[in-house]
XYZ file of C-alpha atoms in Angstrom:
308
model
C 22.198 17.187 -17.471
C 21.976 13.635 -18.642
C 19.670 13.001 -21.570
C 17.001 10.831 -21.354
C 17.362 7.753 -23.652
C 14.561 7.634 -26.525
C 12.019 4.867 -26.465
C 13.195 1.609 -27.758
C 10.461 -0.348 -29.816
C 10.048 -3.857 -29.209
C 7.952 -5.065 -31.555
C 4.815 -7.340 -31.141
C 5.779 -8.324 -27.497
C 3.198 -10.288 -25.123
C 5.802 -10.904 -22.376
C 8.543 -8.695 -21.132
C 10.963 -9.489 -18.019
C 14.214 -7.300 -16.961
C 17.052 -9.602 -15.872
C 17.497 -9.438 -11.753
C 20.632 -6.938 -12.240
C 18.220 -4.820 -14.509
C 21.105 -4.943 -17.419
C 19.257 -7.250 -19.859
C 15.403 -7.210 -21.048
C 13.785 -10.247 -22.410
C 10.901 -9.771 -24.757
C 8.632 -12.465 -25.747
C 6.993 -12.117 -29.193
C 7.070 -14.005 -32.397
C 10.453 -14.942 -31.079
C 12.475 -14.576 -27.757
C 14.948 -11.476 -27.808
C 17.062 -10.531 -25.493
C 18.168 -6.750 -25.507
C 21.309 -4.780 -23.527
C 19.127 -2.176 -21.752
C 21.835 0.590 -21.689
C 23.087 0.287 -24.729
C 19.533 -0.324 -26.721
C 21.081 -3.290 -28.621
C 19.595 -6.712 -29.484
C 21.985 -9.157 -28.272
C 20.265 -12.248 -29.722
C 17.039 -13.611 -31.128
C 15.968 -17.425 -31.280
C 13.082 -19.827 -31.456
C 13.932 -22.268 -29.015
C 10.619 -23.956 -28.465
C 7.433 -23.735 -30.794
C 4.585 -21.297 -29.310
C 6.624 -20.326 -26.344
C 4.233 -18.402 -23.875
C 6.132 -17.585 -20.714
C 9.578 -17.095 -19.263
C 11.653 -16.299 -16.301
C 15.227 -15.336 -15.566
C 17.221 -17.462 -13.200
C 18.278 -15.810 -9.785
C 22.052 -14.976 -11.211
C 20.448 -14.018 -14.589
C 22.567 -16.470 -16.303
C 19.748 -18.703 -17.713
C 16.216 -17.990 -18.961
C 13.479 -21.107 -18.379
C 10.774 -20.724 -21.135
C 7.422 -22.582 -21.405
C 5.324 -23.347 -24.332
C 1.421 -23.438 -24.742
C 1.946 -27.195 -24.742
C 3.508 -27.278 -21.346
C 7.084 -28.073 -22.763
C 9.931 -26.378 -20.859
C 13.340 -25.613 -21.665
C 16.355 -23.670 -20.167
C 18.261 -21.033 -22.259
C 21.730 -19.677 -21.760
C 20.895 -15.953 -21.545
C 24.483 -15.148 -22.464
C 24.972 -17.292 -25.403
C 21.432 -17.664 -26.630
C 21.367 -21.280 -26.947
C 19.269 -24.078 -25.092
C 20.936 -26.016 -22.542
C 18.363 -28.521 -21.738
C 14.672 -29.346 -23.328
C 12.657 -30.997 -20.784
C 10.736 -33.254 -23.422
C 7.745 -32.474 -21.305
C 4.901 -31.403 -23.734
C 2.538 -33.946 -22.885
C 2.137 -32.271 -19.316
C -0.182 -29.709 -21.218
C -0.756 -25.966 -20.983
C -0.262 -23.944 -17.616
C 1.505 -21.252 -15.677
C 5.298 -20.612 -14.881
C 7.968 -21.276 -14.740
C 9.353 -19.976 -11.286
C 12.941 -20.647 -10.077
C 13.980 -21.415 -6.598
C 16.419 -19.282 -4.910
C 19.359 -21.498 -5.334
C 18.732 -21.572 -8.923
C 18.877 -25.284 -9.124
C 14.850 -25.971 -9.489
C 12.158 -25.052 -11.606
C 8.420 -24.969 -10.345
C 5.422 -24.594 -12.955
C 1.613 -25.281 -12.614
C -1.041 -26.857 -15.043
C -4.415 -26.233 -16.048
C -4.773 -29.832 -14.679
C -4.155 -28.463 -11.295
C -0.647 -29.965 -11.028
C 2.127 -28.324 -9.329
C 5.303 -29.453 -10.392
C 9.155 -29.080 -9.402
C 12.029 -30.148 -11.805
C 15.615 -30.125 -11.450
C 16.785 -27.308 -13.629
C 20.121 -29.106 -15.008
C 18.507 -32.486 -15.652
C 14.731 -32.239 -16.178
C 13.886 -34.727 -13.697
C 10.762 -34.563 -11.993
C 11.313 -34.015 -8.090
C 7.827 -33.105 -6.875
C 4.114 -33.056 -7.812
C 1.194 -31.983 -5.835
C -2.380 -32.397 -7.462
C -5.235 -29.947 -6.953
C -8.387 -31.648 -8.062
C -10.916 -29.554 -10.167
C -8.620 -26.768 -10.329
C -6.304 -24.821 -13.020
C -3.212 -23.099 -11.655
C -3.334 -19.915 -13.497
C -0.261 -18.100 -12.271
C 2.813 -18.707 -10.058
C 5.172 -15.621 -8.734
C 8.339 -15.732 -7.129
C 8.211 -13.785 -3.726
C 10.682 -12.618 -1.034
C 13.690 -12.877 -3.261
C 12.424 -16.372 -4.945
C 12.207 -17.885 -0.966
C 8.421 -18.553 -1.603
C 6.016 -18.887 -4.098
C 2.764 -17.517 -4.753
C 0.363 -19.646 -6.775
C -3.193 -18.322 -8.198
C -5.641 -21.394 -8.170
C -8.750 -21.017 -10.291
C -11.696 -23.304 -9.612
C -13.236 -25.122 -12.769
C -16.960 -24.863 -13.537
C -19.220 -26.952 -11.347
C -22.219 -28.413 -12.277
C -25.527 -26.833 -12.871
C -27.122 -25.820 -9.766
C -24.236 -25.953 -7.951
C -22.435 -22.742 -6.262
C -19.104 -21.813 -8.037
C -16.479 -21.977 -5.451
C -13.998 -18.855 -4.931
C -10.722 -18.763 -6.658
C -7.786 -18.466 -4.078
C -4.293 -17.656 -3.664
C -1.623 -20.103 -1.878
C 1.834 -19.456 -0.663
C 4.522 -22.070 -0.510
C 7.990 -22.284 0.731
C 10.961 -23.749 -0.770
C 11.805 -26.717 -0.537
C 8.164 -27.581 -1.699
C 6.506 -30.338 0.319
C 3.131 -32.024 0.083
C 0.459 -30.195 1.843
C 2.675 -27.427 2.410
C 0.797 -24.824 0.410
C -1.125 -22.142 2.899
C -4.001 -20.291 1.533
C -3.720 -16.464 2.137
C -6.749 -15.148 0.027
C -10.016 -15.989 -1.113
C -12.157 -14.244 -3.423
C -14.492 -15.041 -6.568
C -13.310 -14.233 -9.848
C -10.191 -13.507 -9.434
C -8.692 -12.057 -12.559
C -4.965 -11.318 -11.884
C -2.652 -10.646 -8.971
C 0.775 -9.327 -8.026
C 2.767 -9.529 -4.876
C 4.473 -6.405 -3.574
C 8.361 -6.529 -3.789
C 8.824 -6.881 -0.195
C 6.388 -9.870 0.085
C 3.907 -8.160 2.709
C 1.051 -7.268 0.448
C -1.041 -8.969 -2.637
C -2.838 -6.799 -5.145
C -5.657 -8.318 -6.941
C -7.874 -7.376 -9.854
C -11.354 -9.241 -9.177
C -14.900 -9.082 -9.919
C -17.976 -8.559 -7.912
C -21.704 -7.813 -8.782
C -20.460 -7.429 -12.510
C -17.794 -4.856 -11.820
C -14.185 -4.868 -11.488
C -12.023 -3.908 -8.204
C -8.475 -3.343 -7.628
C -7.822 -4.521 -3.786
C -4.835 -4.988 -1.742
C -4.534 -7.466 0.982
C -2.012 -8.423 3.386
C -0.077 -11.624 2.347
C 0.187 -13.186 6.152
C -3.520 -13.100 6.825
C -5.472 -11.892 3.593
C -6.926 -8.922 5.450
C -8.292 -6.084 3.381
C -6.220 -3.064 3.361
C -7.688 -0.943 0.527
C -9.957 -1.509 -2.363
C -11.259 0.837 -5.364
C -13.686 0.025 -8.457
C -11.824 0.322 -11.645
C -12.606 0.351 -15.208
C -12.795 -3.040 -16.820
C -9.361 -3.838 -18.276
C -7.633 -6.097 -20.746
C -4.710 -7.904 -21.171
C -2.769 -11.080 -19.787
C -2.144 -12.544 -16.297
C 0.847 -9.732 -16.228
C -1.385 -7.132 -16.395
C -1.034 -5.925 -12.806
C 2.508 -5.230 -11.416
C 3.972 -3.051 -8.420
C 6.666 -0.501 -9.113
C 9.966 -1.543 -7.614
C 9.814 0.678 -4.761
C 6.335 -0.396 -3.919
C 4.923 3.305 -4.519
C 2.310 2.358 -7.005
C 0.823 -0.058 -9.056
C 0.897 -0.378 -12.917
C -2.152 -1.929 -14.795
C -2.941 -2.792 -18.354
C -6.324 -1.270 -19.314
C -7.955 -1.208 -22.612
C -5.928 1.051 -24.775
C -3.980 2.524 -21.925
C -1.712 2.049 -18.668
C -3.154 3.209 -15.581
C -0.959 3.830 -12.176
C -2.512 3.572 -8.738
C -0.800 5.150 -5.760
C 0.126 3.029 -2.547
C -1.397 3.456 -0.267
C -4.757 5.030 -1.264
C -5.036 3.507 -4.659
C -5.723 6.956 -6.230
C -4.980 7.293 -10.022
C -1.578 8.732 -10.301
C -0.969 8.782 -14.079
C -2.520 7.323 -17.295
C -0.621 6.707 -20.539
C -2.372 6.094 -23.771
C -1.024 2.800 -25.460
C -2.093 0.605 -28.310
C -2.985 -2.924 -27.306
C -0.954 -3.275 -24.056
C -0.805 -6.805 -22.508
C 2.403 -7.019 -20.096
C 4.443 -4.607 -17.930
C 7.876 -4.836 -16.138
C 9.729 -1.942 -14.366
C 13.546 -1.611 -13.848
C 14.693 -1.027 -10.209
C 16.143 2.221 -9.749
C 15.489 4.696 -12.663
C 11.797 5.046 -13.978
C 11.986 2.633 -17.162
C 9.383 0.318 -17.795
C 9.139 -2.451 -20.662
C 5.413 -2.353 -21.920
C 4.189 -5.661 -23.805
C 1.726 -4.786 -26.661
C 0.201 -7.042 -29.227
C 1.013 -4.074 -31.917
C 4.489 -2.679 -30.661
C 6.186 -2.950 -27.354
C 8.286 -0.365 -26.035
C 11.327 0.235 -23.336
C 10.679 3.734 -22.055
C 11.104 6.173 -19.265
C 7.735 6.419 -17.689
C 7.783 8.658 -14.238
C 4.617 8.033 -13.033
C 5.128 10.396 -9.887
C 6.028 13.534 -12.418
C 3.014 15.474 -11.260
C 4.185 15.459 -7.591
C 8.053 16.214 -8.344
């Protein structure tokens, strides 16, 4: 019988992301740290840009795209832990992303100024920009193996007396083209969203009547598949994530992690955790990377254990 590996303490971690092959784990905290998952060994640590806030592995796992709270982006060699390219674009301002094209040549990101941009990942050249006046682009997700992008749009405040329009999600096919976005879901007060691994469903946390709900919709036409009221949560835009096999959803709550079965959305498991803020899951074995403002962890987390 093979002993399960001990949990690995990651320190303060507000971003966690497994490489596409699951061999490495990138942890974003005071610095950016890359771990060997099997060996539980730190490969490198670096501070490549100030105030780094988000990251994404390239499709082949060889590079990490990083973005700061000023909008500055850079590409890091995931093997050597060295900067390959600094885009020198901090004037773009804060926003979301980055997300890679399926070929690994291009990077998309969104701004809180409503601009969706695509750059050449080798030169930093701006190749495409589409403006969404009056909106904030709050999150970008690669779906269908990176062949499409899901964008979460937040509507900025309106003038007094006007009705606040609902937030919405759009899907874009690569290569991105003007007017190419297709609205797939529109709901008031969208807090976060998570596309399913197969790209067929979209889970969202949203508010209605002062209460928070977890809902799952069809990606093709936005029809509601299931919904359930949930306890108000906490965390960041990465607070909701599907397990790789699509059998459950993990969610960051207040001082806990919650797991909801699919289909049905009944609570499968609950784990107490100090100040959780981000989640990612390793395909295959039940390993979870958990970001925490206090101390993140890489740990075995079998949410179906009561049924096995």
